[in-house]
Structure formats: structure tokens, C-alpha cells
Amino acid sequence: MNTPVLEAKHLGIAFGGLKAVDDFNITINEGELVGLIGPNGAGKTTVFNLLTGVYQPTEGAFFLNGDKMNGKKMHEVVRAGIARTFQNIRLFKSMTVLENVMVAFEMNYKYKLADAFFRAPRYWKDEEEIKEKAIDLLRIFNLESKADYIANNLPYGQQRKLEIARALATGMKLLLLDEPAAGMNPTETAELLSCINVIRERFGIAILLIEHDMSLVMKICERIVVIDYGVTIARGLPKEIAENPKVIAAYLGADDEMDVEDDTKEGA
Amino acid sequence: MKKLSMKSTIINFVVLFIVFGILIVLCETGILSNYIKGILMVCCISIIMACSQNITVGYLGQIALGGAGFMGIGAYTAAMITKAMASANILVGDGAPDTLRFLIATLAGGILAAIFGVLVGIPALRLRGDYLAIITLGFGEIIRVVIQNLKFLGGKGFSEGSAGQALVGINRIANLYVVFWVMVVSVALMFTFIRSKYGRAIIAIRNDDIAASASGLNVTFYKVLAFTVSSFFAGIAGGVFAHYIGSLSAASFGWLKSTEYVIMVVFGGMGSLTGSVIAAISLSALPEALREFSNYRMLAYSVALIIVMVYKPTGLLGTYEISVTRLLNRIMGKKEPSLHAIKAEVEASKASEEDKEVQ
């Protein structure tokens, strides 16, 4: 059996007495697209922060292609092959679109400090090579014509795309997308959808997706994991998830919660 | 890309040689008095200092207030080296030997300042914002006080606790022509540094350090690197200063001096080296130009600062760089080469290479 791209075993983190994520297990194979959903505050982004080294897990471990990733700092995790985008877009706002992508190619530059100071031939060779690679990457996202724009001046949808392009430039094996469709209109969402499909075809990478847009999740995810209050409450194919009573309860409120509401009304 | 850059490098150097030529003519014909030459010397030192501070304060976006401390390290190191070399009679004599001695000592001053930059940077850069400002200010003062008390640098020793003598008898071998080129090379090196993957990473960290580490950048490494490069050039400026002024007292490397250079950076634009150059020249020359108004000159200096900060809070140039090439292109009515033009050029050169291979 192939080693999965990502394997998380009993992953958990506690902030003081609060267990934000508890016993989180997931396996993602090469080229797979898995959705991670749950109501607000369920701990989805915390899972992402655990998987990218922002937080260190207090329990369990996670493995990338079989290598243990615990204890690594954020940039080390990225270098190992897990890249992410953020819920609230984080671009290098004052830099151009092209530079945003070029920064993320950092690991591919071979030239040293002295080469940079004195503009040695290696500097020119590397810079030119990376620039071409970056433009090629922008072309996939139809951002090539905007390469000279300051990133902050792009429309929202394109900023999202640029963030994904930048993540791709790190050359990762697993991409974590944190609510990529948030704040997008239906046209932009459709564009994003085709974009994700293109990435999967071209790069064959594994993707873990957090998303609130259920239609998007149901359309593209092969498997879905649902968490609520940091605990995994369901996992399976989109169809199964849509019909799972626990999931429906988590999203729409369970019976016992309604009882509580009734109680307070009576009290008033 | 390389071709275009080569062209602009040549244009820049032609302009610099013209400026240098004018400088030689003015000096040799005696139009410039020693007083004006002194001001020009101070301008050169300020330019190196302001640009070096721009790397941490502007490009990296971390307010560091210890610049003068590193300048002090460079100044004292360089002074001690030229003194030692003079007493050992190595490279002594007018012209080339003295100049070489000066350059060696200044470079050594820069290197020692850079080493201290690493040592101070590693603990200090864990903090950011106002905390970093305070801690770097503290480190700057520590450096100053240590220098003040070291016996071989003219102090009375740590047990005395009072300020000692100034370090005197430094050969005044900083020649304006040489210093001009030291300044040019320093600024050029800082420019190439900023326009490389290192500079790009540093600017990215200023923009968003979380996104920077999410892009695989080792943020701590790049912060310390920026701080080290900045300290190196501060040390160079110190070395020049020591051999211009001839005597050193630790008091002249206090935190007020640091803020003076940070003001130049803010005035010229955080993230613009040409802005720093302009600000360094104007803020060093302005108090001198207003000397006849004696008491009012510092008032004018302050008012100039306030006006710039009110009407142009990003500084004179913001992050814009003045480019002679661009200016020439505009005068000649040429359009700026866009990315597409560059891409087309790259593809054309590729195609021609392929043609060669076919043949």
C-alpha cells in the first residue's frame, strides 16, 4: 500500500483546559480532495494551524509521506511540502503580483549572498529562471497580464487566486485551502472551482479544503470530514454526509438545544 | 533582463563619473572651501548611515534605534587598526598607502560591526514594534557605555564610572574622493542586496510575516540578515567618520545620533534608497546652510520635518526609487519596458539560441 500524503493520528491540542481539537484522524492519498467542514468555531482552522506548524499539537502526531512533522516550525513544514492559504487573504500587499509568487520560490534559488551583492552570473540565471516559472504559474490562473500590478489593487477573486498561486510556488505536495470561496460571488466561485480542477489535473497534488459553501463542497470533494466542538462527528462520501443526522443536527441545532431554548422561554 | 540592467548600470556609472568629475574640478580649482568639503564629507557619511538604517527600518519595517552604536563599533575598530598599522609603519605615506590603510581599517570596522549585529540581532529581533525600538536603543547605549569605559579606547576603566578621554591621534586619512567612492559602492551594494531574493524576502516579511513563513521563508534568518547587513554598513560609515574627524568620543554615538539617521530614513521614505540619499544630503546640509540664522536654524529643521510629515507621511519618495535610466527614457520619449517587452526579449533570445542549435 502507498504511504498516504497526509496522515494525522489522534491529533489534538488543548489551550489551557479547553480542548480545541480532540482525537483528529485523517488520511489523504495522492491526488485526493478532502473536505473539512463544521459549524463556526468547530476547530477547522485550528486543525489547519496544527498541520502547518502554527500551533504544536499537545497530543498525537501527523505525517507527510510518512515523515513525522511534529515540532517543526511553519517554514520547515512548508519546505517539507504542506502549503496553505488563509481565511482572510494574506498577500504581500505592497509587492507586485509577480513578486508575490517569486518570493515563494525562495527554496529554488541557488545563488548565495555574495552572488546577490555582486550580481554574479548565477544571480542572473536564477532570477530569470524563477521569473519565467512564476509567469508560467500566473498563466494557469489567468493572472499573467496582471503580473506588474500591485497585489493590493487586484479584485478580491483574483487576490484569492494569487494566494493559491503563491502556495503552489512553494512546490508542495499537500495544499490546505481555508475557505477559498468566502466572500465570492457565484461567478467567482465557479471560476475558483475550475481553477481547483486545473490545479489537480496539472499538479496531481492532494488538497484539504475548509469551506462553508456546501454546494461547492458537495461538488468537488471526494470525501468529507465533519467536526464540531473539536470532535470528529462524521466522515464519508458527500452523499452520506448530506444525509447524516448528526451533521444535520450540528448545523441546524439538535433537539436538546431546542429544549434549552424552550426552558429559557418558560423562565422568562 | 540582464541586458536592460547592464544598460542602466552603465548609465548610472556615467552619471556618477560626471558628478565625480564636477567634484574634482570644484575642489582642484579651489571653488570649494575646506568648510564645504567638510559638509560634503558629512553628507557622504550620512548617506551610508541613512541607507543602512533604511534596510532595517524601511525595508524590514522594524524600528531599530541602535544604529549609532554600530557606527561607534566601526569607528573605534577602524581607528585602532590604522593607529596600530601606523605605529608598526605599515602602509604609511601620502596617497595610495594611506588610502589602502584607510580602506582596510574601514572594512574591518564594518565586519566587526556586522559580527555584533548578529549577536545583538538574534535576541533583539524576537521582539517587534516599540519593544524592538526600546531594546535596540538599550543595546546601542550598552555599546556606547562599554566603549566609554574601555581603557585602551581612552576610558578610565569600569570601576571608575566616569567618562574618560576621547580617543585622539587618529590619522585624518579619509580623502573626499575616496570617501565618495566608498559611499557609491556601499549604496550600490545595498541596492543589489535589496533587489535580490534576500531583499524580496525582507520586503515580504514587512508586508506580512505570517504569510512569509507560510511561503517557506525562515523569518528569523532574514530578520537577522537584514540587521547584520545594516550593521555592516553602519560600521563602514563609522570607519569613514573616524578618519575624517580625527578624534572619537563615545558620547557622539548616543541614541540621539541613531534617531537622527532614522529621521533621515523616514524623511526620505521608508523603503527607498534614493529617498534616503536625498534626505541624508538635505538634512545634513540644511542646518549648515542656515547657519547664518544661528538660533533659528534648528527651528527651520524641525519645521521642514513637520511639513514633510504632514503633507507626505510616507516621506519624500515613499517606496519610489529615482532612476536615471527612466528619466533619460522619458526625455527621449521612449516607453518604459513593460514585463511583456522583457518576456518578448527573453523568448526572442531563446528562439535565436534554438536557431543556432538547429544550424
XYZ file of C-alpha atoms in Angstrom:
627
model
C 0.000 0.000 0.000
C 1.239 3.501 -0.793
C 2.020 5.779 2.089
C -0.653 8.465 2.251
C 0.375 12.077 1.585
C -1.025 13.162 4.920
C -1.806 11.040 7.885
C -2.920 12.539 11.180
C -3.203 10.231 14.160
C -5.125 11.216 17.274
C -4.127 14.838 16.726
C -5.240 17.175 19.493
C -4.493 20.495 21.118
C -5.621 21.972 24.394
C -5.456 25.672 25.226
C -5.367 25.500 28.992
C -8.452 23.495 29.933
C -10.137 23.900 26.559
C -9.689 21.088 24.093
C -9.958 22.910 20.777
C -9.310 19.786 18.741
C -9.511 16.279 20.094
C -8.542 12.950 18.556
C -8.481 14.199 14.965
C -7.692 11.486 12.430
C -7.391 11.909 8.713
C -5.721 10.161 5.797
C -5.315 11.859 2.453
C -3.911 9.975 -0.524
C -2.159 11.367 -3.538
C -4.397 13.468 -5.758
C -7.302 13.288 -3.371
C -9.513 16.227 -2.451
C -10.922 16.000 1.049
C -13.312 18.491 2.577
C -13.243 19.565 6.212
C -16.497 21.111 7.335
C -18.194 22.057 10.540
C -20.125 24.928 12.104
C -18.379 28.168 13.059
C -15.895 27.728 15.864
C -15.747 23.965 15.396
C -11.957 23.983 15.197
C -11.401 23.712 11.455
C -8.854 26.488 11.225
C -7.178 25.152 14.380
C -6.674 21.870 12.516
C -5.023 23.849 9.718
C -2.846 25.666 12.200
C -1.778 22.330 13.659
C -0.974 20.910 10.246
C 1.165 23.920 9.281
C 3.190 24.289 12.452
C 1.490 27.464 13.723
C 0.465 25.507 16.829
C 2.235 22.460 18.155
C -0.126 19.575 18.866
C -0.358 18.593 22.535
C -1.463 15.101 21.547
C -0.940 12.783 18.625
C 1.155 13.241 15.523
C 0.886 13.896 11.817
C 2.947 12.563 8.971
C 3.708 13.847 5.486
C 4.613 10.979 3.165
C 5.450 9.024 6.291
C 7.735 11.682 7.825
C 6.775 12.955 11.236
C 6.049 16.689 11.154
C 5.586 17.383 14.868
C 7.807 20.080 16.324
C 8.616 21.690 13.009
C 8.275 25.417 12.568
C 5.948 26.853 9.998
C 8.565 27.462 7.314
C 10.007 23.989 7.843
C 6.608 22.406 7.359
C 6.157 24.438 4.175
C 9.567 23.363 2.927
C 8.654 19.760 3.686
C 5.606 20.124 1.462
C 2.478 21.453 3.168
C 1.345 24.858 1.945
C -1.765 26.776 2.827
C -3.932 29.759 2.094
C -5.605 31.876 4.751
C -9.216 32.534 5.634
C -8.582 36.272 5.466
C -6.330 36.701 2.460
C -2.709 37.343 3.347
C -0.803 38.680 0.391
C 2.355 40.772 0.280
C 0.190 43.773 -0.452
C 2.777 46.332 -1.479
C 4.573 43.944 -3.824
C 3.665 43.177 -7.411
C 1.711 40.087 -8.383
C 4.840 38.591 -9.913
C 6.969 39.304 -6.848
C 4.375 37.669 -4.612
C 4.879 34.417 -6.474
C 8.653 34.853 -6.806
C 9.036 35.142 -3.031
C 7.539 31.697 -2.583
C 10.075 30.195 -5.000
C 12.762 31.013 -2.403
C 13.843 27.383 -1.996
C 14.557 27.142 -5.739
C 17.080 29.964 -5.778
C 20.550 28.534 -5.527
C 22.601 31.720 -5.543
C 24.336 32.897 -2.404
C 24.651 36.222 -0.622
C 27.860 37.171 -2.431
C 26.236 36.391 -5.800
C 23.429 38.775 -4.881
C 25.738 41.583 -3.747
C 27.948 41.429 -6.808
C 25.355 40.233 -9.312
C 27.276 37.157 -10.323
C 26.155 35.168 -13.402
C 24.340 32.745 -11.109
C 22.185 35.580 -9.853
C 21.019 36.426 -13.362
C 20.484 32.801 -14.313
C 18.414 32.021 -11.222
C 16.412 35.223 -11.278
C 15.493 34.761 -14.919
C 14.581 31.131 -14.427
C 12.392 31.847 -11.418
C 10.732 34.741 -13.174
C 9.756 32.508 -16.066
C 8.468 29.835 -13.722
C 6.449 32.436 -11.841
C 4.933 33.764 -15.057
C 4.055 30.235 -16.131
C 2.313 29.729 -12.825
C 0.411 33.006 -13.160
C -0.697 31.942 -16.630
C -2.542 28.969 -15.165
C -4.588 31.391 -13.098
C -5.034 33.887 -15.942
C -3.109 36.435 -13.923
C -0.250 36.771 -16.371
C -1.471 40.097 -17.751
C -1.651 41.471 -14.191
C 1.918 40.492 -13.290
C 3.030 44.120 -12.875
C 0.050 45.119 -10.715
C 0.457 45.810 -7.021
C -1.203 42.840 -5.320
C -3.447 45.023 -3.171
C -5.053 46.539 -6.277
C -6.386 43.229 -7.584
C -10.085 42.431 -7.257
C -10.962 40.077 -4.432
C -11.383 36.952 -6.532
C -8.008 37.426 -8.170
C -6.331 38.040 -4.819
C -7.612 34.616 -3.784
C -6.209 33.075 -6.915
C -2.880 34.797 -6.379
C -2.713 33.402 -2.870
C -3.249 29.909 -4.249
C -0.630 30.535 -6.952
C 1.824 31.630 -4.289
C 1.147 28.489 -2.259
C 1.735 26.387 -5.385
C 5.078 28.092 -5.937
C 6.424 26.504 -2.754
C 6.271 23.199 -4.615
C 4.134 21.474 -2.012
C 2.603 18.027 -2.005
C -0.425 18.935 0.071
C -2.417 22.135 -0.252
C -4.629 23.375 2.547
C -7.303 25.806 1.405
C -9.022 27.746 4.174
C -12.423 28.917 2.945
C -11.296 29.893 -0.544
C -14.806 30.778 -1.678
C -15.616 33.026 1.289
C -16.935 36.381 0.142
C -17.034 35.386 -3.511
C -19.940 35.877 -5.849
C -21.282 32.864 -7.812
C -19.231 33.695 -10.928
C -16.034 33.940 -8.916
C -16.863 30.712 -7.103
C -17.405 28.938 -10.423
C -14.072 30.275 -11.619
C -12.398 29.086 -8.437
C -13.922 25.665 -8.932
C -12.479 25.312 -12.412
C -9.227 26.660 -11.057
C -9.024 23.954 -8.406
C -9.781 21.332 -11.031
C -6.984 22.652 -13.236
C -4.524 22.506 -10.342
C -5.464 18.931 -9.592
C -5.022 17.901 -13.206
C -1.746 19.743 -13.683
C -0.016 19.052 -10.410
C -1.752 15.936 -9.102
C -1.484 17.227 -5.551
C -3.633 16.384 -2.580
C -5.942 19.090 -1.252
C -7.629 19.560 2.086
C -10.405 22.115 1.854
C -12.309 24.039 4.502
C -15.429 25.546 3.071
C -18.816 26.852 4.098
C -20.259 26.874 0.611
C -21.981 23.483 0.755
C -22.742 23.324 -2.950
C -19.031 23.727 -3.674
C -18.028 21.136 -1.105
C -20.583 18.585 -2.349
C -19.483 19.162 -5.933
C -15.737 18.737 -5.670
C -14.839 16.822 -2.515
C -14.255 13.106 -2.767
C -14.535 12.575 0.949
C -15.666 14.808 3.768
C -14.769 15.023 7.445
C -17.132 16.888 9.736
C -16.054 18.257 13.080
C -17.959 20.048 15.787
C -16.575 21.350 19.088
C -13.216 19.894 18.082
C -14.561 16.355 17.798
C -14.985 14.446 14.550
C -18.678 13.674 14.255
C -18.837 12.151 10.791
C -16.741 11.122 7.844
C -17.528 9.666 4.457
C -18.684 10.382 0.938
C -20.519 13.656 0.265
C -23.816 11.857 -0.162
C -23.540 10.061 3.169
C -22.585 13.279 4.919
C -25.545 15.155 3.494
C -27.867 12.566 4.963
C -26.083 12.058 8.266
C -28.421 13.062 11.123
C -25.507 14.111 13.365
C -24.251 16.534 10.748
C -27.693 17.982 10.175
C -28.073 18.362 13.918
C -24.718 20.149 14.223
C -25.590 22.617 11.505
C -29.256 23.200 12.286
C -29.211 22.660 16.041
C -30.125 19.429 17.838
C -33.268 18.660 19.745
C -31.693 19.033 23.159
C -30.545 22.545 22.270
C -34.093 23.418 21.373
C -35.171 22.128 24.773
C -32.789 24.538 26.381
C -34.266 27.350 24.380
C -37.768 26.346 25.448
C -36.668 26.292 29.063
C -35.390 29.838 28.906
C -38.599 30.989 27.311
C -40.582 29.401 30.080
C -38.320 31.049 32.611
C -38.985 34.431 31.027
C 16.523 41.367 -18.291
C 20.272 41.287 -17.854
C 20.821 43.441 -20.943
C 18.408 46.113 -19.756
C 20.002 46.120 -16.341
C 23.510 46.337 -17.786
C 22.428 49.345 -19.784
C 21.063 51.155 -16.760
C 24.155 50.246 -14.708
C 26.335 51.851 -17.379
C 24.106 54.936 -17.471
C 24.252 55.225 -13.682
C 28.021 54.985 -13.656
C 28.342 57.570 -16.411
C 26.240 59.932 -14.299
C 28.358 59.167 -11.227
C 31.572 59.858 -13.148
C 30.155 63.182 -14.297
C 29.279 64.074 -10.687
C 32.738 62.941 -9.595
C 34.324 64.992 -12.391
C 32.455 68.096 -11.266
C 33.583 67.387 -7.707
C 37.251 67.143 -8.776
C 37.045 70.326 -10.833
C 35.397 72.250 -7.994
C 37.930 71.036 -5.445
C 41.036 71.471 -7.559
C 40.143 74.975 -8.735
C 39.610 75.966 -5.138
C 35.950 76.926 -5.592
C 35.020 74.636 -2.718
C 36.370 75.783 0.616
C 37.511 73.293 3.214
C 34.318 74.079 5.073
C 32.153 72.972 2.109
C 34.342 69.895 1.633
C 33.696 69.031 5.270
C 29.970 69.279 4.707
C 30.245 67.042 1.653
C 32.151 64.526 3.744
C 29.425 64.565 6.399
C 26.856 64.130 3.608
C 28.652 61.009 2.362
C 28.757 59.531 5.880
C 25.087 60.366 6.421
C 24.152 58.769 3.102
C 25.809 55.473 4.063
C 24.219 55.601 7.517
C 20.736 56.546 6.317
C 20.729 53.829 3.648
C 21.952 51.234 6.128
C 19.227 52.184 8.593
C 16.694 52.041 5.773
C 17.333 48.308 5.435
C 16.015 47.579 8.935
C 13.665 50.493 9.467
C 12.348 50.810 5.919
C 12.576 47.504 4.080
C 12.282 45.181 7.047
C 9.883 47.588 8.767
C 11.379 47.149 12.245
C 12.120 50.315 14.164
C 15.681 49.784 15.389
C 17.337 52.642 17.241
C 20.828 51.265 17.793
C 22.420 52.395 14.541
C 24.864 54.827 16.103
C 26.158 52.100 18.428
C 27.231 50.016 15.441
C 28.658 53.110 13.830
C 30.682 53.532 17.019
C 31.981 49.959 16.854
C 33.068 50.547 13.271
C 34.663 53.891 14.110
C 36.688 52.653 17.071
C 37.739 49.437 15.356
C 38.908 51.254 12.241
C 40.685 53.905 14.317
C 42.529 51.315 16.403
C 43.603 49.442 13.279
C 45.006 52.474 11.456
C 46.760 53.536 14.649
C 48.294 50.116 15.107
C 49.325 49.995 11.467
C 50.826 53.459 11.709
C 52.900 52.547 14.761
C 54.070 49.371 13.002
C 54.814 51.539 9.983
C 52.663 49.516 7.619
C 51.180 51.376 4.661
C 52.097 54.826 5.862
C 52.608 57.633 3.399
C 50.636 60.113 1.380
C 48.385 58.881 -1.394
C 47.938 55.202 -2.137
C 49.387 53.660 1.073
C 47.273 55.828 3.353
C 44.194 55.228 1.259
C 44.741 51.486 1.322
C 45.240 51.575 5.089
C 42.050 53.584 5.429
C 40.080 51.138 3.281
C 41.380 48.062 5.114
C 40.590 49.581 8.505
C 37.127 50.718 7.425
C 36.296 47.290 6.029
C 37.443 45.707 9.288
C 35.247 48.171 11.192
C 32.282 47.111 9.062
C 32.984 43.427 9.651
C 33.229 43.789 13.428
C 30.036 45.854 13.470
C 28.362 43.082 11.433
C 29.513 40.444 13.933
C 27.997 42.486 16.761
C 24.929 42.909 14.557
C 24.445 39.135 14.553
C 24.991 38.894 18.306
C 22.547 41.698 19.104
C 20.109 40.798 16.338
C 19.439 37.216 17.418
C 17.951 38.103 20.813
C 16.584 41.537 19.846
C 14.675 40.553 16.741
C 12.450 38.170 18.664
C 10.594 41.328 19.560
C 8.937 43.741 17.218
C 7.490 47.225 17.037
C 8.014 49.510 20.017
C 9.580 46.691 22.080
C 12.266 46.257 19.448
C 12.823 50.021 19.340
C 13.442 50.064 23.084
C 15.693 47.010 23.170
C 17.853 48.208 20.252
C 18.084 51.602 21.907
C 19.267 49.769 25.024
C 21.857 47.750 23.117
C 23.086 50.917 21.398
C 23.580 52.573 24.772
C 25.349 49.495 26.171
C 27.801 49.632 23.286
C 28.393 53.322 23.894
C 28.923 52.912 27.645
C 31.270 49.945 27.178
C 33.353 51.889 24.680
C 33.409 54.851 27.034
C 34.907 52.759 29.821
C 37.359 50.531 27.971
C 40.837 51.583 28.990
C 42.547 51.043 25.653
C 39.916 53.252 23.980
C 40.611 56.187 26.256
C 38.289 55.293 29.146
C 39.204 55.099 32.807
C 38.099 51.516 33.296
C 34.759 50.199 34.512
C 35.445 50.734 38.197
C 35.721 54.487 37.754
C 32.300 55.013 36.240
C 33.062 58.437 34.818
C 33.702 59.317 31.206
C 37.308 59.215 30.158
C 39.268 60.950 27.459
C 38.464 60.994 23.790
C 40.442 58.697 21.525
C 42.784 61.095 19.769
C 45.583 60.967 17.249
C 43.693 59.130 14.533
C 45.252 59.872 11.150
C 42.860 62.016 9.169
C 43.347 59.975 6.042
C 39.761 59.997 4.771
C 40.110 61.677 1.412
C 36.910 63.154 -0.062
C 37.456 61.462 -3.435
C 37.925 58.067 -1.821
C 35.018 58.583 0.542
C 32.818 59.492 -2.422
C 33.508 56.092 -3.972
C 33.175 54.275 -0.657
C 29.720 55.837 -0.443
C 28.855 54.913 -4.039
C 29.962 51.303 -3.632
C 28.125 50.979 -0.283
C 24.865 52.306 -1.710
C 25.244 50.155 -4.838
C 25.797 47.029 -2.736
C 22.776 47.794 -0.570
C 20.776 48.294 -3.742
C 21.801 44.941 -5.250
C 21.056 43.299 -1.899
C 17.546 44.728 -1.801
C 16.923 43.761 -5.424
C 17.723 40.103 -4.852
C 15.860 37.171 -3.334
C 17.114 38.371 0.048
C 15.645 41.835 -0.368
C 12.425 40.390 -1.709
C 12.137 38.137 1.323
C 12.799 41.071 3.652
C 10.119 43.203 1.998
C 7.731 40.240 2.117
C 8.314 39.949 5.867
C 7.492 43.632 6.330
C 4.263 43.087 4.410
C 3.112 40.062 6.373
C 5.417 37.855 8.404
C 2.879 35.051 8.823
C 2.343 34.859 5.079
C 6.119 34.992 4.669
C 6.679 31.906 6.802
C 3.705 30.266 5.073
C 5.660 30.816 1.852
C 8.592 28.906 3.276
C 10.736 31.845 4.406
C 12.757 31.498 7.578
C 11.640 34.807 9.049
C 14.174 34.873 11.890
C 17.067 34.245 9.492
C 16.064 37.060 7.169
C 15.471 39.483 10.026
C 18.915 38.830 11.472
C 20.431 39.019 7.983
C 18.874 42.430 7.340
C 20.046 43.657 10.720
C 23.564 42.351 10.069
C 23.862 43.960 6.641
C 22.577 47.181 8.128
C 25.144 46.984 10.956
C 27.942 46.268 8.486
C 27.323 49.461 6.541
C 26.833 51.427 9.761
C 30.302 50.191 10.720
C 31.663 51.359 7.364
C 30.160 54.795 7.950
C 31.784 54.794 11.384
C 35.192 53.963 9.902
C 34.910 56.858 7.476
C 33.746 59.153 10.267
C 36.723 58.264 12.494
C 39.260 59.101 9.801
C 37.541 62.303 8.869
C 37.090 63.711 12.344
C 40.427 62.548 13.800
C 39.280 62.051 17.378
C 36.472 59.968 18.811
C 34.420 60.342 21.924
C 31.815 57.756 22.809
C 29.269 60.484 23.533
C 28.906 61.147 19.812
C 27.418 57.670 19.288
C 24.457 58.040 21.623
C 20.842 57.314 20.848
C 20.230 60.880 19.658
C 22.581 60.151 16.794
C 20.614 56.987 15.995
C 17.332 58.850 15.879
C 18.902 61.443 13.627
C 19.530 58.768 10.993
C 16.138 57.148 11.498
C 14.620 60.590 10.889
C 16.513 60.732 7.592
C 15.039 57.373 6.618
C 11.511 58.449 7.487
C 12.020 61.805 5.777
C 13.254 60.252 2.540
C 10.761 57.414 2.522
C 10.907 54.069 4.267
C 11.841 51.634 1.544
C 13.544 53.985 -0.888
C 17.345 54.142 -1.028
C 17.348 57.149 -3.339
C 14.965 58.791 -0.878
C 17.461 58.154 1.910
C 20.251 59.655 -0.197
C 18.248 62.816 -0.831
C 17.163 63.067 2.799
C 20.707 62.499 4.072
C 22.081 65.236 1.850
C 19.354 67.746 2.621
C 19.176 67.089 6.359
C 22.979 67.245 6.747
C 23.353 70.318 4.567
C 20.261 72.198 5.755
C 21.496 73.079 9.278
C 24.793 74.244 7.738
C 23.098 76.280 5.017
C 21.032 78.020 7.667
C 23.989 78.739 9.914
C 23.740 82.483 9.402
C 20.325 82.433 11.052
C 22.107 80.939 14.062
C 19.436 80.242 16.638
C 16.621 79.779 14.173
C 18.264 77.046 12.158
C 17.114 74.154 14.341
C 13.632 75.651 14.184
C 13.764 75.591 10.394
C 14.980 71.983 10.505
C 12.044 70.988 12.696
C 9.546 72.868 10.563
C 10.867 71.161 7.434
C 10.350 67.796 9.122
C 6.828 68.658 10.241
C 5.822 69.910 6.804
C 7.016 66.723 5.122
C 5.318 64.513 7.703
C 2.011 66.373 7.437
C 1.830 66.609 3.650
C 3.722 63.460 2.728
C 3.512 60.988 5.620
C 5.275 58.288 3.602
C 8.343 60.512 3.274
C 9.600 62.376 0.244
C 9.659 59.388 -2.097
C 7.670 56.704 -0.285
C 8.939 53.449 -1.768
C 9.661 55.034 -5.137
C 13.215 54.934 -6.463
C 14.593 57.667 -8.679
C 16.099 56.135 -11.773
C 18.352 58.000 -14.153
C 17.576 55.463 -16.865
C 13.853 56.069 -16.527
C 14.433 59.816 -16.605
C 16.503 59.525 -19.779
C 13.901 57.281 -21.379
C 11.230 59.813 -20.593
C 13.261 62.662 -22.031
C 13.915 60.658 -25.197
C 10.190 59.844 -25.364
C 10.722 56.108 -25.028
C 8.223 53.970 -23.197
C 9.267 52.056 -20.132
C 9.950 48.433 -20.938
C 6.991 46.521 -19.587
C 7.059 42.943 -18.416
C 5.737 41.861 -21.796
C 8.636 43.501 -23.527
C 11.039 41.707 -21.206
C 9.239 38.424 -21.786
C 9.349 39.002 -25.531
C 13.055 39.690 -25.315
C 13.636 36.501 -23.347
C 11.646 34.494 -25.862
C 13.453 36.115 -28.769
C 16.837 35.260 -27.291
C 15.648 31.709 -26.642
C 14.444 31.417 -30.220
C 17.754 32.647 -31.557
C 19.574 30.119 -29.381
C 17.365 27.381 -30.739
C 18.105 28.563 -34.245
C 21.781 28.237 -33.532
C 21.286 24.740 -32.248
C 19.382 23.797 -35.394
C 22.147 25.134 -37.541
